[in-house]
Coordinates of N, CA, C and O and ligand atoms in Angstrom, one line a residue:
X943 N 101.6 134.8 97.1 CA 102.9 134.3 97.4 C 103.8 134.4 96.2 O 103.6 133.6 95.2
X944 N 104.8 135.3 96.2 CA 105.7 135.4 95.0 C 107.0 134.7 95.3 O 107.8 135.1 96.2
X945 N 107.3 133.6 94.6 CA 108.6 132.9 94.8 C 109.5 133.0 93.6 O 109.1 132.9 92.5
X946 N 110.7 133.4 93.9 CA 111.7 133.6 92.8 C 113.0 132.9 93.2 O 113.3 132.8 94.3
X947 N 113.8 132.5 92.1 CA 115.1 132.0 92.3 C 116.1 133.0 91.8 O 115.9 133.6 90.8
X948 N 117.2 133.2 92.6 CA 118.2 134.1 92.0 C 119.6 133.4 92.4 O 119.7 132.7 93.4
X949 N 120.6 133.6 91.6 CA 121.9 133.0 91.9 C 122.3 133.4 93.3 O 122.1 134.6 93.8
X950 N 123.0 132.5 94.1 CA 123.4 132.8 95.4 C 124.5 133.9 95.4 O 125.3 133.9 94.5
X951 N 124.6 134.7 96.5 CA 125.6 135.7 96.7 C 126.4 135.4 97.9 O 125.9 134.8 98.9
X952 N 127.6 135.9 98.0 CA 128.4 135.7 99.2 C 127.7 136.4 100.4 O 127.8 135.9 101.5
X953 N 127.0 137.4 100.1 CA 126.3 138.1 101.2 C 125.1 137.3 101.8 O 124.5 137.8 102.7
X954 N 124.8 136.2 101.1 CA 123.8 135.3 101.7 C 124.3 134.5 102.8 O 123.5 133.8 103.5
X955 N 125.6 134.5 103.1 CA 126.2 133.6 104.1 C 125.6 133.6 105.4 O 125.3 132.5 106.0
X956 N 125.3 134.8 106.0 CA 124.8 134.9 107.4 C 123.4 134.2 107.4 O 123.1 133.4 108.4
X957 N 122.6 134.5 106.5 CA 121.2 133.9 106.4 C 121.3 132.4 106.3 O 120.5 131.7 107.0
X958 N 122.1 131.9 105.4 CA 122.2 130.5 105.2 C 122.7 129.8 106.5 O 122.2 128.8 106.9
X959 N 123.7 130.4 107.1 CA 124.2 129.9 108.4 C 123.1 129.8 109.4 O 122.9 128.7 110.1
X960 N 122.3 130.8 109.5 CA 121.2 130.8 110.4 C 120.2 129.7 110.1 O 119.8 128.9 111.0
X961 N 119.8 129.6 108.8 CA 118.8 128.6 108.4 C 119.4 127.2 108.7 O 118.7 126.3 109.2
X962 N 120.6 126.9 108.3 CA 121.2 125.6 108.4 C 121.6 125.1 109.8 O 121.9 124.0 110.0
X963 N 121.7 126.1 110.7 CA 122.1 125.7 112.1 C 121.0 125.1 112.9 O 121.1 124.7 114.0
X964 N 119.8 125.0 112.2 CA 118.6 124.5 112.9 C 118.7 123.0 113.2 O 118.9 122.2 112.3
X965 N 118.6 122.6 114.4 CA 118.8 121.2 114.8 C 117.7 120.3 114.1 O 117.8 119.1 114.1
X966 N 116.6 120.9 113.6 CA 115.5 120.2 113.0 C 115.9 119.7 111.6 O 115.2 118.9 111.0
X967 N 117.1 120.1 111.1 CA 117.5 119.6 109.8 C 118.2 118.3 110.0 O 119.4 118.1 109.7
X968 N 117.4 117.3 110.3 CA 117.9 116.0 110.7 C 118.6 115.3 109.6 O 119.6 114.5 109.8
X969 N 118.1 115.4 108.4 CA 118.6 114.6 107.2 C 119.4 115.4 106.2 O 119.5 115.1 105.1
X970 N 119.9 116.6 106.7 CA 120.7 117.4 105.7 C 122.1 117.5 106.1 O 122.5 117.9 107.2
X971 N 123.0 117.0 105.2 CA 124.4 116.8 105.6 C 125.3 118.1 105.6 O 126.3 118.2 106.3
X972 N 124.9 119.1 104.8 CA 125.8 120.3 104.6 C 125.5 121.4 105.6 O 124.8 122.3 105.3
X973 N 126.1 121.2 106.8 CA 125.9 122.3 107.8 C 127.2 123.0 108.0 O 128.2 122.5 108.5
X974 N 127.3 124.3 107.6 CA 128.5 125.1 107.8 C 128.8 125.3 109.3 O 127.9 125.5 110.1
X975 N 130.1 125.3 109.7 CA 130.5 125.4 111.1 C 130.5 126.9 111.5 O 130.5 127.3 112.6
X976 N 130.6 127.8 110.4 CA 130.7 129.2 110.7 C 130.2 130.0 109.5 O 130.1 129.4 108.4
X977 N 130.0 131.3 109.7 CA 129.6 132.1 108.5 C 130.7 132.2 107.5 O 130.5 132.2 106.3
X978 N 132.0 132.2 108.1 CA 133.1 132.3 107.2 C 133.2 131.0 106.3 O 133.5 131.1 105.1
X979 N 132.9 129.9 106.9 CA 132.9 128.6 106.1 C 131.9 128.7 105.0 O 132.1 128.3 103.8
X980 N 130.7 129.2 105.3 CA 129.6 129.4 104.4 C 130.0 130.4 103.2 O 129.7 130.1 102.1
X981 N 130.7 131.4 103.6 CA 131.2 132.4 102.6 C 132.1 131.7 101.6 O 132.0 131.9 100.4
X982 N 133.0 130.9 102.2 CA 134.0 130.2 101.3 C 133.2 129.3 100.3 O 133.6 129.2 99.1
X983 N 132.2 128.6 100.8 CA 131.4 127.8 99.9 C 130.7 128.7 98.8 O 130.8 128.4 97.6
X984 N 130.2 129.8 99.2 CA 129.5 130.7 98.2 C 130.4 131.3 97.2 O 130.0 131.5 96.1
X985 N 131.7 131.6 97.7 CA 132.6 132.2 96.8 C 132.9 131.2 95.6 O 133.3 131.7 94.5
X986 N 132.8 129.9 95.8 CA 133.1 129.0 94.7 C 132.0 128.9 93.7 O 132.1 128.3 92.6
X987 N 130.8 129.5 94.0 CA 129.6 129.3 93.1 C 129.9 129.8 91.7 O 129.4 129.1 90.7
X988 N 130.5 130.9 91.6 CA 130.7 131.5 90.2 C 131.5 130.5 89.3 O 131.1 130.3 88.2
X989 N 132.6 130.0 89.9 CA 133.5 129.1 89.1 C 132.7 127.8 88.7 O 132.7 127.3 87.6
X990 N 131.9 127.3 89.7 CA 131.2 126.1 89.4 C 130.1 126.3 88.4 O 129.8 125.4 87.5
X991 N 129.5 127.5 88.4 CA 128.5 127.8 87.4 C 129.2 127.9 86.0 O 128.7 127.4 85.0
X992 N 130.3 128.6 86.0 CA 131.0 128.7 84.7 C 131.4 127.3 84.2 O 131.4 127.1 83.0
X993 N 131.8 126.4 85.1 CA 132.2 125.0 84.7 C 131.0 124.1 84.4 O 131.2 123.0 84.1
X994 N 129.8 124.7 84.7 CA 128.6 123.9 84.6 C 128.6 122.6 85.4 O 128.2 121.5 85.1
X995 N 129.2 122.8 86.7 CA 129.1 121.6 87.6 C 128.1 121.9 88.7 O 127.7 120.9 89.3
X996 N 127.8 123.1 89.0 CA 126.8 123.4 90.0 C 126.1 124.7 89.7 O 126.7 125.7 89.3
X997 N 124.8 124.7 89.9 CA 124.0 125.9 89.8 C 123.1 126.0 91.0 O 122.2 125.3 91.2
X998 N 123.6 126.9 91.9 CA 122.9 127.1 93.2 C 122.2 128.4 93.3 O 122.7 129.5 93.0
X999 N 120.9 128.3 93.7 CA 120.0 129.5 93.8 C 119.6 129.7 95.2 O 119.3 128.8 96.0
X1000 N 119.3 131.0 95.5 CA 118.6 131.3 96.7 C 117.1 131.4 96.4 O 116.7 131.8 95.3
X1001 N 116.3 130.9 97.3 CA 114.8 131.0 97.1 C 114.3 132.3 97.8 O 114.6 132.5 99.0
X1002 N 113.7 133.1 97.1 CA 113.2 134.4 97.6 C 111.7 134.4 97.7 O 111.0 134.2 96.6
X1003 N 111.1 134.6 98.9 CA 109.7 134.6 99.0 C 109.3 136.1 99.4 O 109.7 136.6 100.4
X1004 N 108.5 136.6 98.5 CA 108.0 138.0 98.7 C 109.2 138.9 99.1 O 109.1 139.7 100.0
X1005 N 110.3 138.7 98.4 CA 111.5 139.6 98.7 C 112.4 139.1 99.8 O 113.5 139.7 100.0
X1006 N 112.0 138.1 100.5 CA 112.8 137.6 101.7 C 113.5 136.3 101.3 O 112.9 135.4 100.7
X1007 N 114.7 136.2 101.7 CA 115.6 135.0 101.4 C 115.2 133.9 102.4 O 115.4 134.0 103.6
X1008 N 114.6 132.8 101.9 CA 114.0 131.8 102.8 C 114.7 130.4 102.7 O 114.5 129.5 103.5
X1009 N 115.5 130.2 101.6 CA 116.1 128.9 101.4 C 116.9 128.8 100.2 O 117.4 129.8 99.6
X1010 N 117.2 127.6 99.8 CA 118.0 127.4 98.6 C 117.6 126.1 97.8 O 117.0 125.2 98.4
X1011 N 117.9 126.2 96.6 CA 117.8 125.0 95.7 C 118.9 124.9 94.7 O 119.4 126.0 94.3
X1012 N 119.5 123.7 94.5 CA 120.6 123.7 93.6 C 120.7 122.4 92.8 O 120.0 121.4 93.1
X1013 N 121.5 122.5 91.8 CA 121.7 121.4 90.8 C 123.2 121.1 90.7 O 124.0 122.0 90.6
X1014 N 123.5 119.8 90.9 CA 124.9 119.4 90.7 C 125.1 118.5 89.5 O 124.3 117.5 89.4
X1015 N 126.1 118.7 88.7 CA 126.3 117.9 87.6 C 127.8 117.3 87.6 O 128.7 118.1 87.7
X1016 N 127.9 116.0 87.6 CA 129.3 115.5 87.6 C 129.9 115.6 86.2 O 129.2 115.3 85.2
X1017 N 131.1 116.1 86.1 CA 131.7 116.3 84.8 C 131.7 115.0 83.9 O 131.5 115.1 82.7
X1018 N 131.9 113.9 84.6 CA 131.9 112.6 83.8 C 130.5 112.2 83.3 O 130.4 111.3 82.5
X1019 N 129.5 112.8 83.9 CA 128.1 112.5 83.4 C 127.4 113.8 83.2 O 126.5 114.1 83.9
X1020 N 127.7 114.5 82.1 CA 127.2 115.8 81.9 C 125.7 115.8 81.5 O 125.1 116.9 81.4
X1021 N 125.1 114.7 81.4 CA 123.6 114.6 81.1 C 122.8 114.3 82.4 O 121.6 114.3 82.3
X1022 N 123.4 114.2 83.5 CA 122.8 113.8 84.8 C 122.9 114.9 85.8 O 124.0 115.4 86.1
X1023 N 121.7 115.4 86.3 CA 121.8 116.4 87.4 C 121.1 115.9 88.7 O 120.1 115.2 88.7
X1024 N 121.8 116.3 89.8 CA 121.2 115.9 91.1 C 120.7 117.2 91.8 O 121.5 118.2 91.9
X1025 N 119.5 117.1 92.3 CA 118.9 118.3 92.9 C 118.9 118.2 94.4 O 118.6 117.2 94.9
X1026 N 119.1 119.4 95.1 CA 119.0 119.4 96.5 C 118.3 120.7 96.9 O 118.3 121.7 96.1
X1027 N 117.8 120.8 98.1 CA 117.0 122.0 98.6 C 116.9 122.0 100.1 O 117.0 121.0 100.8
X1028 N 116.7 123.2 100.6 CA 116.3 123.4 102.0 C 115.6 124.7 102.1 O 115.8 125.7 101.3
X1029 N 114.8 124.8 103.2 CA 114.0 126.0 103.5 C 114.0 126.3 105.0 O 114.1 125.3 105.8
X1030 N 114.0 127.5 105.4 CA 113.9 127.9 106.8 C 112.7 127.2 107.4 O 111.6 127.3 106.8
X1031 N 112.9 126.6 108.5 CA 111.8 125.8 109.1 C 110.5 126.7 109.3 O 109.4 126.1 109.2
X1032 N 110.6 128.0 109.5 CA 109.4 128.8 109.7 C 108.5 128.8 108.5 O 107.3 129.2 108.6
X1033 N 109.0 128.3 107.4 CA 108.2 128.4 106.1 C 107.9 127.0 105.6 O 107.5 126.9 104.4
X1034 N 108.2 126.0 106.3 CA 107.9 124.6 105.9 C 106.3 124.5 105.6 O 105.5 125.1 106.4
X1035 N 106.0 123.6 104.7 CA 104.6 123.2 104.5 C 103.8 124.2 103.7 O 102.5 124.1 103.7
X1036 N 104.4 125.1 103.1 CA 103.6 126.1 102.3 C 103.7 126.0 100.8 O 103.3 126.8 100.0
X1037 N 104.4 124.9 100.4 CA 104.5 124.6 99.0 C 105.7 125.4 98.3 O 105.8 125.4 97.1
X1038 N 106.5 126.0 99.1 CA 107.6 126.9 98.5 C 108.6 126.0 97.8 O 109.0 126.4 96.6
X1039 N 109.1 124.9 98.3 CA 110.1 124.1 97.6 C 109.5 123.5 96.4 O 110.2 123.3 95.4
X1040 N 108.2 123.1 96.5 CA 107.6 122.5 95.3 C 107.6 123.5 94.2 O 107.9 123.1 93.0
X1041 N 107.3 124.7 94.4 CA 107.3 125.8 93.4 C 108.8 126.1 92.9 O 109.0 126.2 91.8
X1042 N 109.7 126.1 93.9 CA 111.1 126.3 93.5 C 111.6 125.2 92.6 O 112.4 125.5 91.7
X1043 N 111.2 124.0 92.8 CA 111.6 122.9 91.9 C 111.1 123.1 90.5 O 111.8 122.9 89.5
X1044 N 109.8 123.5 90.4 CA 109.3 123.8 89.1 C 110.1 124.9 88.4 O 110.5 124.8 87.2
X1045 N 110.5 125.9 89.1 CA 111.3 127.0 88.5 C 112.7 126.5 88.2 O 113.2 126.9 87.1
X1046 N 113.3 125.7 89.0 CA 114.6 125.2 88.7 C 114.6 124.3 87.4 O 115.4 124.4 86.5
X1047 N 113.5 123.5 87.3 CA 113.4 122.7 86.1 C 113.2 123.5 84.8 O 113.7 123.2 83.7
X1048 N 112.5 124.7 85.0 CA 112.3 125.6 83.8 C 113.7 126.1 83.4 O 114.0 126.1 82.2
X1049 N 114.5 126.5 84.4 CA 115.9 127.0 84.1 C 116.7 125.8 83.4 O 117.4 126.1 82.4
X1050 N 116.5 124.6 83.9 CA 117.3 123.5 83.3 C 116.9 123.3 81.8 O 117.7 123.1 80.9
X1051 N 115.6 123.3 81.6 CA 115.1 123.1 80.2 C 115.5 124.2 79.3 O 115.9 124.0 78.1
X1052 N 115.6 125.4 79.8 CA 116.0 126.6 78.9 C 117.5 126.7 78.7 O 117.9 127.1 77.7
X1053 N 118.3 126.4 79.8 CA 119.7 126.7 79.7 C 120.6 125.5 79.6 O 121.8 125.7 79.2
X1054 N 120.2 124.3 79.9 CA 121.1 123.1 80.0 C 120.6 122.0 79.1 O 119.4 122.0 78.6
X1055 N 121.5 121.0 78.9 CA 121.1 119.9 78.0 C 121.2 118.6 78.9 O 122.1 117.8 78.7
X1056 N 120.3 118.4 79.8 CA 120.4 117.3 80.7 C 119.3 116.2 80.2 O 118.3 116.6 79.6
X1057 N 119.6 115.0 80.6 CA 118.7 113.9 80.2 C 117.9 113.3 81.4 O 116.8 112.8 81.3
X1058 N 118.6 113.4 82.6 CA 118.1 112.7 83.8 C 118.3 113.6 85.0 O 119.4 114.2 85.2
X1059 N 117.2 113.7 85.8 CA 117.3 114.5 87.1 C 117.1 113.5 88.2 O 116.2 112.6 88.2
X1060 N 117.9 113.6 89.3 CA 117.7 112.8 90.5 C 117.6 113.6 91.7 O 118.1 114.7 91.8
X1061 N 116.7 113.1 92.6 CA 116.7 113.7 94.0 C 116.9 112.5 94.9 O 116.2 111.5 94.8
X1062 N 117.8 112.6 95.8 CA 118.1 111.6 96.8 C 117.7 112.1 98.2 O 118.1 113.2 98.5
X1063 N 117.1 111.3 99.0 CA 116.8 111.7 100.4 C 116.7 110.5 101.3 O 116.5 109.4 100.9
X1064 N 117.0 110.8 102.6 CA 116.8 109.7 103.6 C 115.4 109.1 103.5 O 114.5 109.9 103.3
X1065 N 115.4 107.8 103.7 CA 114.1 107.1 103.7 C 113.1 107.8 104.7 O 111.9 107.8 104.4
X1066 N 113.6 108.4 105.8 CA 112.7 109.0 106.8 C 112.3 110.4 106.4 O 111.4 110.9 107.1
X1067 N 112.9 110.9 105.3 CA 112.6 112.4 105.0 C 111.3 112.4 104.1 O 111.3 112.6 102.9
X1068 N 110.2 112.4 104.8 CA 108.8 112.3 104.1 C 108.6 113.6 103.3 O 108.0 113.5 102.2
X1069 N 108.9 114.7 103.9 CA 108.6 116.0 103.1 C 109.4 116.0 101.8 O 108.8 116.4 100.8
X1070 N 110.6 115.6 101.8 CA 111.4 115.6 100.6 C 110.8 114.6 99.6 O 110.8 114.9 98.4
X1071 N 110.4 113.5 100.1 CA 109.8 112.5 99.2 C 108.5 113.1 98.5 O 108.2 112.9 97.3
X1072 N 107.7 113.8 99.3 CA 106.5 114.4 98.8 C 106.8 115.4 97.6 O 106.1 115.5 96.6
X1073 N 107.9 116.2 97.8 CA 108.3 117.1 96.8 C 108.6 116.4 95.5 O 108.2 116.8 94.4
X1074 N 109.4 115.3 95.6 CA 109.8 114.5 94.4 C 108.5 113.9 93.8 O 108.4 114.0 92.5
X1075 N 107.6 113.4 94.5 CA 106.4 112.8 94.0 C 105.6 113.8 93.3 O 105.1 113.7 92.1
X1076 N 105.4 115.0 94.0 CA 104.6 116.0 93.4 C 105.2 116.6 92.1 O 104.5 117.0 91.2
X1077 N 106.6 116.5 92.0 CA 107.3 117.0 90.9 C 107.3 116.0 89.7 O 107.9 116.2 88.7
X1078 N 106.7 114.8 89.9 CA 106.7 113.8 88.9 C 107.9 112.9 88.8 O 108.1 112.2 87.8
X1079 N 108.6 112.8 89.9 CA 109.8 111.9 89.9 C 109.3 110.5 90.4 O 108.4 110.4 91.1
X1080 N 110.0 109.5 89.9 CA 109.7 108.1 90.2 C 110.7 107.5 91.1 O 111.9 107.7 90.9
X1081 N 110.2 106.8 92.1 CA 111.1 106.1 93.1 C 111.8 105.0 92.3 O 111.1 104.1 91.8
X1082 N 113.1 104.9 92.3 CA 113.8 103.9 91.6 C 114.5 102.9 92.5 O 114.9 101.8 92.0
X1083 N 114.8 103.2 93.7 CA 115.5 102.3 94.6 C 116.0 102.9 95.8 O 115.8 104.0 96.1
X1084 N 116.8 102.0 96.5 CA 117.4 102.5 97.8 C 118.9 102.4 97.7 O 119.5 101.5 97.1
X1085 N 119.5 103.5 98.1 CA 121.0 103.5 98.2 C 121.3 103.3 99.7 O 121.0 104.2 100.5
X1086 N 121.9 102.2 100.0 CA 122.1 101.9 101.5 C 123.2 102.8 102.1 O 124.3 102.9 101.5
X1087 N 122.9 103.3 103.2 CA 123.9 104.1 104.0 C 124.6 105.1 103.1 O 125.8 105.3 103.1
X1088 N 123.8 105.8 102.3 CA 124.4 106.8 101.3 C 124.6 108.2 102.0 O 125.3 109.0 101.5
X1089 N 123.9 108.3 103.1 CA 123.9 109.7 103.8 C 124.4 109.5 105.2 O 124.0 108.6 105.9
X1090 N 125.3 110.4 105.6 CA 125.8 110.4 107.0 C 125.6 111.8 107.6 O 126.1 112.8 107.0
X1091 N 124.8 111.9 108.6 CA 124.6 113.2 109.3 C 124.8 113.0 110.8 O 124.3 112.0 111.4
X1092 N 125.7 113.8 111.4 CA 126.0 113.8 112.8 C 126.4 112.4 113.2 O 125.9 111.9 114.2
X1093 N 127.2 111.7 112.4 CA 127.7 110.4 112.8 C 126.8 109.3 112.6 O 127.1 108.1 112.8
X1094 N 125.6 109.5 112.0 CA 124.6 108.5 111.8 C 124.4 108.2 110.3 O 124.3 109.1 109.5
X1095 N 124.3 106.9 110.0 CA 124.1 106.5 108.6 C 122.6 106.4 108.3 O 121.9 105.9 109.1
X1096 N 122.3 106.9 107.1 CA 120.9 106.8 106.6 C 120.8 106.1 105.2 O 121.6 106.5 104.4
X1097 N 119.9 105.2 105.1 CA 119.6 104.7 103.7 C 118.8 105.8 103.0 O 118.0 106.5 103.6
X1098 N 119.0 105.9 101.7 CA 118.4 106.9 100.9 C 117.5 106.3 99.8 O 117.9 105.3 99.2
X1099 N 116.4 107.0 99.5 CA 115.7 106.7 98.2 C 116.3 107.5 97.1 O 116.8 108.6 97.4
X1100 N 116.3 106.9 95.9 CA 116.6 107.8 94.8 C 115.3 107.9 93.9 O 114.7 106.9 93.6
X1101 N 115.0 109.1 93.7 CA 113.8 109.5 92.8 C 114.4 110.1 91.6 O 115.4 110.9 91.7
X1102 N 113.9 109.7 90.4 CA 114.4 110.3 89.2 C 113.4 110.6 88.1 O 112.2 110.1 88.2
X1103 N 113.8 111.4 87.2 CA 112.9 111.8 86.1 C 113.7 112.0 84.8 O 114.8 112.5 84.9
X1104 N 113.2 111.4 83.7 CA 113.9 111.6 82.4 C 113.3 112.9 81.8 O 112.1 113.0 81.7
X1105 N 114.1 113.7 81.3 CA 113.6 115.0 80.7 C 114.0 115.1 79.2 O 114.8 114.4 78.7
Ligands
LIG2038 C1 112.3 119.1 102.7 C2 111.9 120.6 102.8 C3 112.9 121.3 101.8 C4 110.5 120.8 102.3 O1 110.2 122.1 102.0 P1 108.7 122.7 102.0 O2 108.8 124.1 101.3 O3 108.1 122.6 103.3 O4 108.0 121.7 101.0 P2 106.5 121.8 100.4 O5 105.7 122.6 101.3 O6 106.7 122.3 99.0 O7 106.0 120.3 100.3 C5 106.2 119.5 101.5 C6 105.2 118.3 101.4 O8 105.7 117.3 102.4 C7 104.6 117.0 103.2 N1 105.1 116.7 104.5 C8 105.9 117.4 105.3 N2 106.2 116.7 106.4 C9 105.7 115.5 106.3 C10 105.7 114.3 107.0 N3 106.3 114.2 108.2 N4 105.1 113.2 106.5 C11 104.4 113.2 105.4 N5 104.4 114.3 104.6 C12 105.0 115.4 105.0 C13 103.7 118.3 103.2 O9 102.4 118.0 103.7 C14 103.8 118.6 101.7 O10 103.0 117.8 100.9 P3 101.5 118.2 100.4 O11 101.7 119.4 99.6 O12 101.1 117.0 99.6 O13 100.7 118.4 101.6 C15 112.0 121.2 104.2 O14 111.3 120.4 105.1 C16 113.5 121.3 104.7 O15 114.1 122.3 104.4 N6 114.0 120.3 105.4 C17 115.3 120.3 105.9 C18 116.4 120.1 104.8 C19 116.1 118.9 104.0 O16 115.8 117.8 104.5 N7 116.3 119.0 102.6 C20 116.1 117.9 101.7 C21 117.2 117.0 101.6 S1 117.0 115.8 100.4

């Protein structure tokens, strides 16, 4: 199983739209309404990368585009990064995101100067919690009603790691 990260491209829009339209993505807030909306998001990636506010990658499994992992940095806290990820449901449970997280952290260590990494997820999102735990992140607390998906509020755990 060969897993690689590469910067996202505007031409990834159709595939991302397909993956994110899945109703099983219960705890994921960023669902594009159309391929065009997704293209507009992807067009901003270059500027965000240049500004060092977001680094978004496509996850490639044996040459096939299966998901995404990204890092967001608030300009007012340039030492703190928040990580997010998703994978096509057909590939869940194979350790792909766990490996993608390792590769993203390698990029962070080599290219950026961060001190703290956070992963936030709905309390109900067991798979995402497992990824954080396997990655060596520690649960620090609960952010009440931090996430809203399809009109429903979710409490979130915050997992973090000092690097
Ligand atoms: C969360 C998500 C990215 C996980 O991706 P993945 O590639 O399947 O993750 P991995 O295979 O690397 O690891 C998943 C772990 O969660 C575990 N897991 C999955 N569902 C679980 C559940 N319902 N209860 C407990 N553990 C669960 C798996 O067994 C595995 O742990 P293990 O290696 O100890 O067995 C994927 O489910 C997804 O895209 N979900 C929708 C989007 C989303 O929720 N993104 C995260 C937002 S914070």
